[in-house]
Amino acid sequence: MRRSLVLTGAAVTVLGLLAGCSAGGSGSDSGKTVLKVAALEGGYGRDMYTQVIKAYEASHPDIDVQLQISKSIEDEITPNMKAGRYPDVVVLGQGRKAALTETLVKDKALEDLTPVLKEKVPGEDTTVGDKLTEGIVGNLNTDPYGTDKTYLMPMYYAPTGLFYNQGLFKEKGWKVPATWDEMFALGDTAKKQGIPLFTYPTAGYLDSYFFALLADVGGESFYTDVMTYKKDVWKSANARKALDITTKLLGYAAPATVGYANEQDFTKNQQLVLDDKALFMPNGTWIVGEMADAPRSDGFAWGLTPLPAVTAGGKRYITTSVESVWVPSAAQQKDAAKEFIAYLYSDEAAKIFAKSDAIQPVEGIASSLSAENAEFYKVYEDPSVAALVGGFASTAPVEGVDIKATLFDTANSVISGDTTEDEWQSALNEASEKLRQAGG
Amino acid sequence: MTTSATPPPAQRNGVSKAEPAPPAGRSRRGGGRSPVRRRADTRFVLLCLLPALVLFAVFMIVPTLNVFRMSFYTWSGFSPDMRFVGLDNFRALLDDRQFVRAFQNTVALLVVVTVVTTVMGLFLAALMTRQRLRGRNLYRFVLYVPNVLSVVVIAAIFSAVYDQENGLLNGALRLLSLDGLQQVWLGNQKIVLYSVAVAMVWQSLGYYMVLYMSSMASVPEELYEASALDGASPTRQFFALTLPLIWENLRTTLTFFIMSAVNLSFVLVRAMTGGGPDGSSEVLLSYMYKQAYTNSSYGYGMAIGVVIFAFSFLVSLLVSRATRREPLRY
């Protein structure tokens, strides 16, 4: 009796294990096409997705959209993807720690979404391409291989730049600096009053600073050279100038910056601006929601400015953060996925997204912005300011080389004096050269 | 005179009278079983072990072998495009300054945490076992508590302790008018690793102290009484009696240290510093994670995994060999 029990137990365990390994399958019993959508629950929340999906399903009764949403969506979908179960649509941008989007770009594992640009927006007469803001596609962010094929559709966009307290400037009678000379002069003035000029949440936030600075210093062609790893680009005079300005700026950094520049304490650096203990920090418009409940000095009001110009009257670029939506090439419902993406640019969807401050790069969106957001997006109306979209071009992975870490994280060492500007430049040149050789 | 007398049981089984009969229990259980029955028993035992063996193979052996296999490929972790590169990943490691730095940090943590935790653990265990401290159960409880806390909670606690402006540590230094000793504990590249080491020691000290206490408690009291009569001081007793008699236990914990230092440092570094500032607190596992998952170099990450495996194995072996000695009995 005991033996048969043990045998039965063993058999059940083994069978259970095998069954567990083979569990899966998809499909809807209702006969509808099941569209699996995975989205990052960012600062905009999750409600807007459920509302958009509800509206989509109402007009597409044959589609059953299954939403998977999480603040760490990569951790949830990656194991399934490794097992061959891919979502059909993913709303997830680049620059995340897990770098899932970047990995799939490097793997050339994304579906070509160029045809979506020519598709009509469901329920409307215009095509997606016509509806998108000019210049928002056709850059390295959306066309990562430098071809004219779009693999990442721009979903939300936000200006990033230097955030500051308008109230403090008003109180002190300070003018927001328009050139770097004015910036450093302000730095000296503020220093005398015990206020450091600069801080950053973590060094990774310097992406919005650096990309704009490179374009400010050498124009878009120089920026593109850096982003595409042109040979010896980091040895050029323009690169040196950008590093000179940055090294000088880092000399004005709040003493607390490096100690708090980690994932656990980064809000303490952001708090420095709210407490008038630092003047400027690079950030995006999401900062308003992120620090909504944080205490602040009297009369505090968020302000956003592009980086100062390198020369008076010079063109100033503002890095535009673009979150993306993409389709894995291994997705099962690619056609349905493309149609759904086209719908995401409809007036109906855009209105729902905008209510949560998720601003899509579609024509005419400005009229639906809330007062504070409208103020931020006004930056694009300044004729001396140009939007800059994109980042480093994708290459085959190079073991041990992460140029973004070399460019941004070294700032911590420059502030603490552990790395010199020459060493920084040399490390950048070395990393860039390795990536250039790896090619696209 | 009987020729047909029945031989005694031992002779019936072909065992000489001179040999002692097997214990009754053993005879009943197996000695008298036929080969067919024994085979059936073996099958039964194997079947009982089967679920555990299957689980062990599926979740331990196969993944470990896979790590070794993948270290010979370049692969991003997703695509079917896997390219065999032989030992190239290992060669690349030798030229990777960040890897070397992570390796140095791991070794430094291993040495510092092991030495400090062992010495403090032994000292506290001896203190609690040999001295009649008032409230020692409370001390034991307090010291053990960190061990049951989640590592992320510990990271949060220490981030608060190390806070450069409002932290407990700098606050205490201010209170003692030692302002000159205040530091940016998680922002100074020369200090950050030791800040992490302190958190690791705090987390594991209680566990090892309890382990040492349990083996110290089993050392017979008479030995201490006899040595005391011979005039041995408590320090002399510790080195001449306690330490040699718990030596085997100490050796075992050294292996634990190697494993936990590698694993715990990863979680604490991820939660407290993210490897920063600028890679100064990066350890092998966090660097492996970054390469495999953030830098899309899965094969390279697995090569780091193989190095970690070989390093841990080698250090365990060396420690085991170096500490081997004739066990003392009491």
PDB file of C-alpha atoms in Angstrom, chain A residues 2-3 6-7 9-10 13-14 17 21 75 78 81-82 86 96-100 102-104 106-107 255-260 262 264-265 268 272 277 397-402 405 409-410 412-413 416 418-419 430, chain B residues 40-41 44 47-48 50-51 54-55 58-59 74 76-79 89 92 96-98 152 155-156 159 163-166 184 186-187 189-190 270-274 277-278 287 289-291 293-298 300:
ATOM      1  CA  ARG A   2       2.790   2.371   1.013  1.00  0.00           C
ATOM      2  CA  ARG A   3       4.759   1.464  -2.097  1.00  0.00           C
ATOM      3  CA  VAL A   6       5.011   6.439  -3.290  1.00  0.00           C
ATOM      4  CA  LEU A   7       4.888   5.286  -6.916  1.00  0.00           C
ATOM      5  CA  GLY A   9       3.298  10.322  -5.903  1.00  0.00           C
ATOM      6  CA  ALA A  10       6.417  10.042  -8.042  1.00  0.00           C
ATOM      7  CA  THR A  13       5.189  14.809  -9.609  1.00  0.00           C
ATOM      8  CA  VAL A  14       6.957  13.948 -12.862  1.00  0.00           C
ATOM      9  CA  LEU A  17       6.503  18.862 -13.925  1.00  0.00           C
ATOM     10  CA  CYS A  21       6.791  22.886 -18.664  1.00  0.00           C
ATOM     11  CA  ASP A  75      10.667  41.545 -16.063  1.00  0.00           C
ATOM     12  CA  THR A  78      10.970  38.664 -20.913  1.00  0.00           C
ATOM     13  CA  MET A  81       9.506  35.943 -24.768  1.00  0.00           C
ATOM     14  CA  LYS A  82      12.459  33.672 -24.105  1.00  0.00           C
ATOM     15  CA  TYR A  86       5.664  37.213 -27.523  1.00  0.00           C
ATOM     16  CA  ARG A  96      15.347  51.793 -19.479  1.00  0.00           C
ATOM     17  CA  LYS A  97      17.710  49.906 -17.205  1.00  0.00           C
ATOM     18  CA  ALA A  98      16.675  46.507 -18.571  1.00  0.00           C
ATOM     19  CA  ALA A  99      17.304  47.749 -22.135  1.00  0.00           C
ATOM     20  CA  LEU A 100      14.772  45.342 -23.627  1.00  0.00           C
ATOM     21  CA  GLU A 102      17.622  48.193 -27.289  1.00  0.00           C
ATOM     22  CA  THR A 103      18.309  44.454 -27.154  1.00  0.00           C
ATOM     23  CA  LEU A 104      15.568  43.685 -29.674  1.00  0.00           C
ATOM     24  CA  LYS A 106      20.338  45.071 -31.786  1.00  0.00           C
ATOM     25  CA  ASP A 107      18.880  41.656 -32.555  1.00  0.00           C
ATOM     26  CA  PRO A 255      28.069  68.669  -3.093  1.00  0.00           C
ATOM     27  CA  ALA A 256      25.279  66.173  -2.364  1.00  0.00           C
ATOM     28  CA  THR A 257      24.854  65.191  -6.010  1.00  0.00           C
ATOM     29  CA  VAL A 258      27.122  62.145  -6.337  1.00  0.00           C
ATOM     30  CA  GLY A 259      26.109  60.648  -3.003  1.00  0.00           C
ATOM     31  CA  TYR A 260      22.436  60.715  -3.969  1.00  0.00           C
ATOM     32  CA  ASN A 262      21.642  56.294  -7.354  1.00  0.00           C
ATOM     33  CA  GLN A 264      17.401  54.688  -4.245  1.00  0.00           C
ATOM     34  CA  ASP A 265      18.211  58.333  -3.471  1.00  0.00           C
ATOM     35  CA  LYS A 268      16.847  63.681  -2.923  1.00  0.00           C
ATOM     36  CA  LEU A 272      17.452  70.049  -3.934  1.00  0.00           C
ATOM     37  CA  LYS A 277      19.521  74.139  -2.742  1.00  0.00           C
ATOM     38  CA  PRO A 397      26.578  44.280 -29.061  1.00  0.00           C
ATOM     39  CA  VAL A 398      30.170  44.899 -28.031  1.00  0.00           C
ATOM     40  CA  GLU A 399      31.171  43.021 -24.920  1.00  0.00           C
ATOM     41  CA  GLY A 400      32.078  45.305 -22.032  1.00  0.00           C
ATOM     42  CA  VAL A 401      31.318  48.537 -23.946  1.00  0.00           C
ATOM     43  CA  ASP A 402      28.459  50.830 -22.955  1.00  0.00           C
ATOM     44  CA  ALA A 405      27.641  54.729 -19.256  1.00  0.00           C
ATOM     45  CA  ASP A 409      28.382  57.946 -15.447  1.00  0.00           C
ATOM     46  CA  THR A 410      31.878  59.399 -15.674  1.00  0.00           C
ATOM     47  CA  ASN A 412      30.278  61.285 -11.056  1.00  0.00           C
ATOM     48  CA  SER A 413      34.020  60.686 -11.220  1.00  0.00           C
ATOM     49  CA  SER A 416      34.703  63.719  -7.234  1.00  0.00           C
ATOM     50  CA  ASP A 418      38.584  60.560  -9.641  1.00  0.00           C
ATOM     51  CA  THR A 419      38.706  61.091 -13.412  1.00  0.00           C
ATOM     52  CA  GLU A 430      37.974  54.148 -27.176  1.00  0.00           C
TER      53      GLU A 430
ATOM     54  CA  ALA B  40      13.157  -4.656  -6.553  1.00  0.00           C
ATOM     55  CA  ASP B  41      14.199  -2.652  -3.497  1.00  0.00           C
ATOM     56  CA  PHE B  44      11.791   1.208  -5.399  1.00  0.00           C
ATOM     57  CA  LEU B  47      11.632   5.584  -8.020  1.00  0.00           C
ATOM     58  CA  CYS B  48      11.312   7.393  -4.725  1.00  0.00           C
ATOM     59  CA  LEU B  50      13.104  10.129  -9.172  1.00  0.00           C
ATOM     60  CA  PRO B  51      11.093  13.330  -8.603  1.00  0.00           C
ATOM     61  CA  VAL B  54      14.314  15.146 -12.152  1.00  0.00           C
ATOM     62  CA  LEU B  55      13.894  18.491 -10.396  1.00  0.00           C
ATOM     63  CA  VAL B  58      16.039  20.272 -14.707  1.00  0.00           C
ATOM     64  CA  PHE B  59      16.633  23.205 -12.399  1.00  0.00           C
ATOM     65  CA  THR B  74      27.962  35.595 -28.690  1.00  0.00           C
ATOM     66  CA  SER B  76      21.960  38.749 -27.131  1.00  0.00           C
ATOM     67  CA  GLY B  77      19.638  36.464 -25.201  1.00  0.00           C
ATOM     68  CA  PHE B  78      16.691  36.657 -27.615  1.00  0.00           C
ATOM     69  CA  SER B  79      17.557  36.143 -31.229  1.00  0.00           C
ATOM     70  CA  ASN B  89      34.530  35.909 -24.415  1.00  0.00           C
ATOM     71  CA  ALA B  92      37.787  39.786 -23.894  1.00  0.00           C
ATOM     72  CA  ASP B  96      37.907  44.587 -19.788  1.00  0.00           C
ATOM     73  CA  ARG B  97      38.950  47.081 -17.122  1.00  0.00           C
ATOM     74  CA  GLN B  98      35.465  47.198 -15.629  1.00  0.00           C
ATOM     75  CA  VAL B 152      16.222  45.319   0.124  1.00  0.00           C
ATOM     76  CA  ALA B 155      19.653  48.415   1.762  1.00  0.00           C
ATOM     77  CA  ALA B 156      16.977  50.975   2.589  1.00  0.00           C
ATOM     78  CA  SER B 159      20.851  54.219   2.756  1.00  0.00           C
ATOM     79  CA  ASP B 163      22.557  59.724   4.178  1.00  0.00           C
ATOM     80  CA  GLN B 164      25.131  62.460   3.896  1.00  0.00           C
ATOM     81  CA  GLU B 165      22.902  65.192   5.280  1.00  0.00           C
ATOM     82  CA  ASN B 166      20.323  63.611   7.568  1.00  0.00           C
ATOM     83  CA  VAL B 184      29.600  61.001   1.667  1.00  0.00           C
ATOM     84  CA  LEU B 186      27.793  56.148  -0.764  1.00  0.00           C
ATOM     85  CA  GLY B 187      29.285  58.843  -3.002  1.00  0.00           C
ATOM     86  CA  GLN B 189      34.616  56.083  -4.522  1.00  0.00           C
ATOM     87  CA  LYS B 190      37.262  55.249  -1.933  1.00  0.00           C
ATOM     88  CA  ARG B 270      21.968  46.707  -6.876  1.00  0.00           C
ATOM     89  CA  ALA B 271      19.725  48.180  -4.197  1.00  0.00           C
ATOM     90  CA  MET B 272      22.137  50.631  -2.573  1.00  0.00           C
ATOM     91  CA  THR B 273      24.465  51.985  -5.239  1.00  0.00           C
ATOM     92  CA  GLY B 274      23.630  50.377  -8.584  1.00  0.00           C
ATOM     93  CA  PRO B 277      29.460  55.970  -8.433  1.00  0.00           C
ATOM     94  CA  ASP B 278      30.887  55.296 -11.880  1.00  0.00           C
ATOM     95  CA  TYR B 287      28.575  43.353 -13.779  1.00  0.00           C
ATOM     96  CA  TYR B 289      23.840  41.153 -14.955  1.00  0.00           C
ATOM     97  CA  LYS B 290      24.627  44.420 -16.731  1.00  0.00           C
ATOM     98  CA  GLN B 291      26.468  42.714 -19.540  1.00  0.00           C
ATOM     99  CA  TYR B 293      20.780  41.951 -19.811  1.00  0.00           C
ATOM    100  CA  THR B 294      21.577  45.644 -20.273  1.00  0.00           C
ATOM    101  CA  ASN B 295      24.400  45.425 -22.782  1.00  0.00           C
ATOM    102  CA  SER B 296      22.753  42.599 -24.759  1.00  0.00           C
ATOM    103  CA  SER B 297      25.904  40.470 -24.380  1.00  0.00           C
ATOM    104  CA  TYR B 298      24.406  37.329 -22.927  1.00  0.00           C
ATOM    105  CA  TYR B 300      29.772  37.447 -22.362  1.00  0.00           C
TER     106      TYR B 300
END
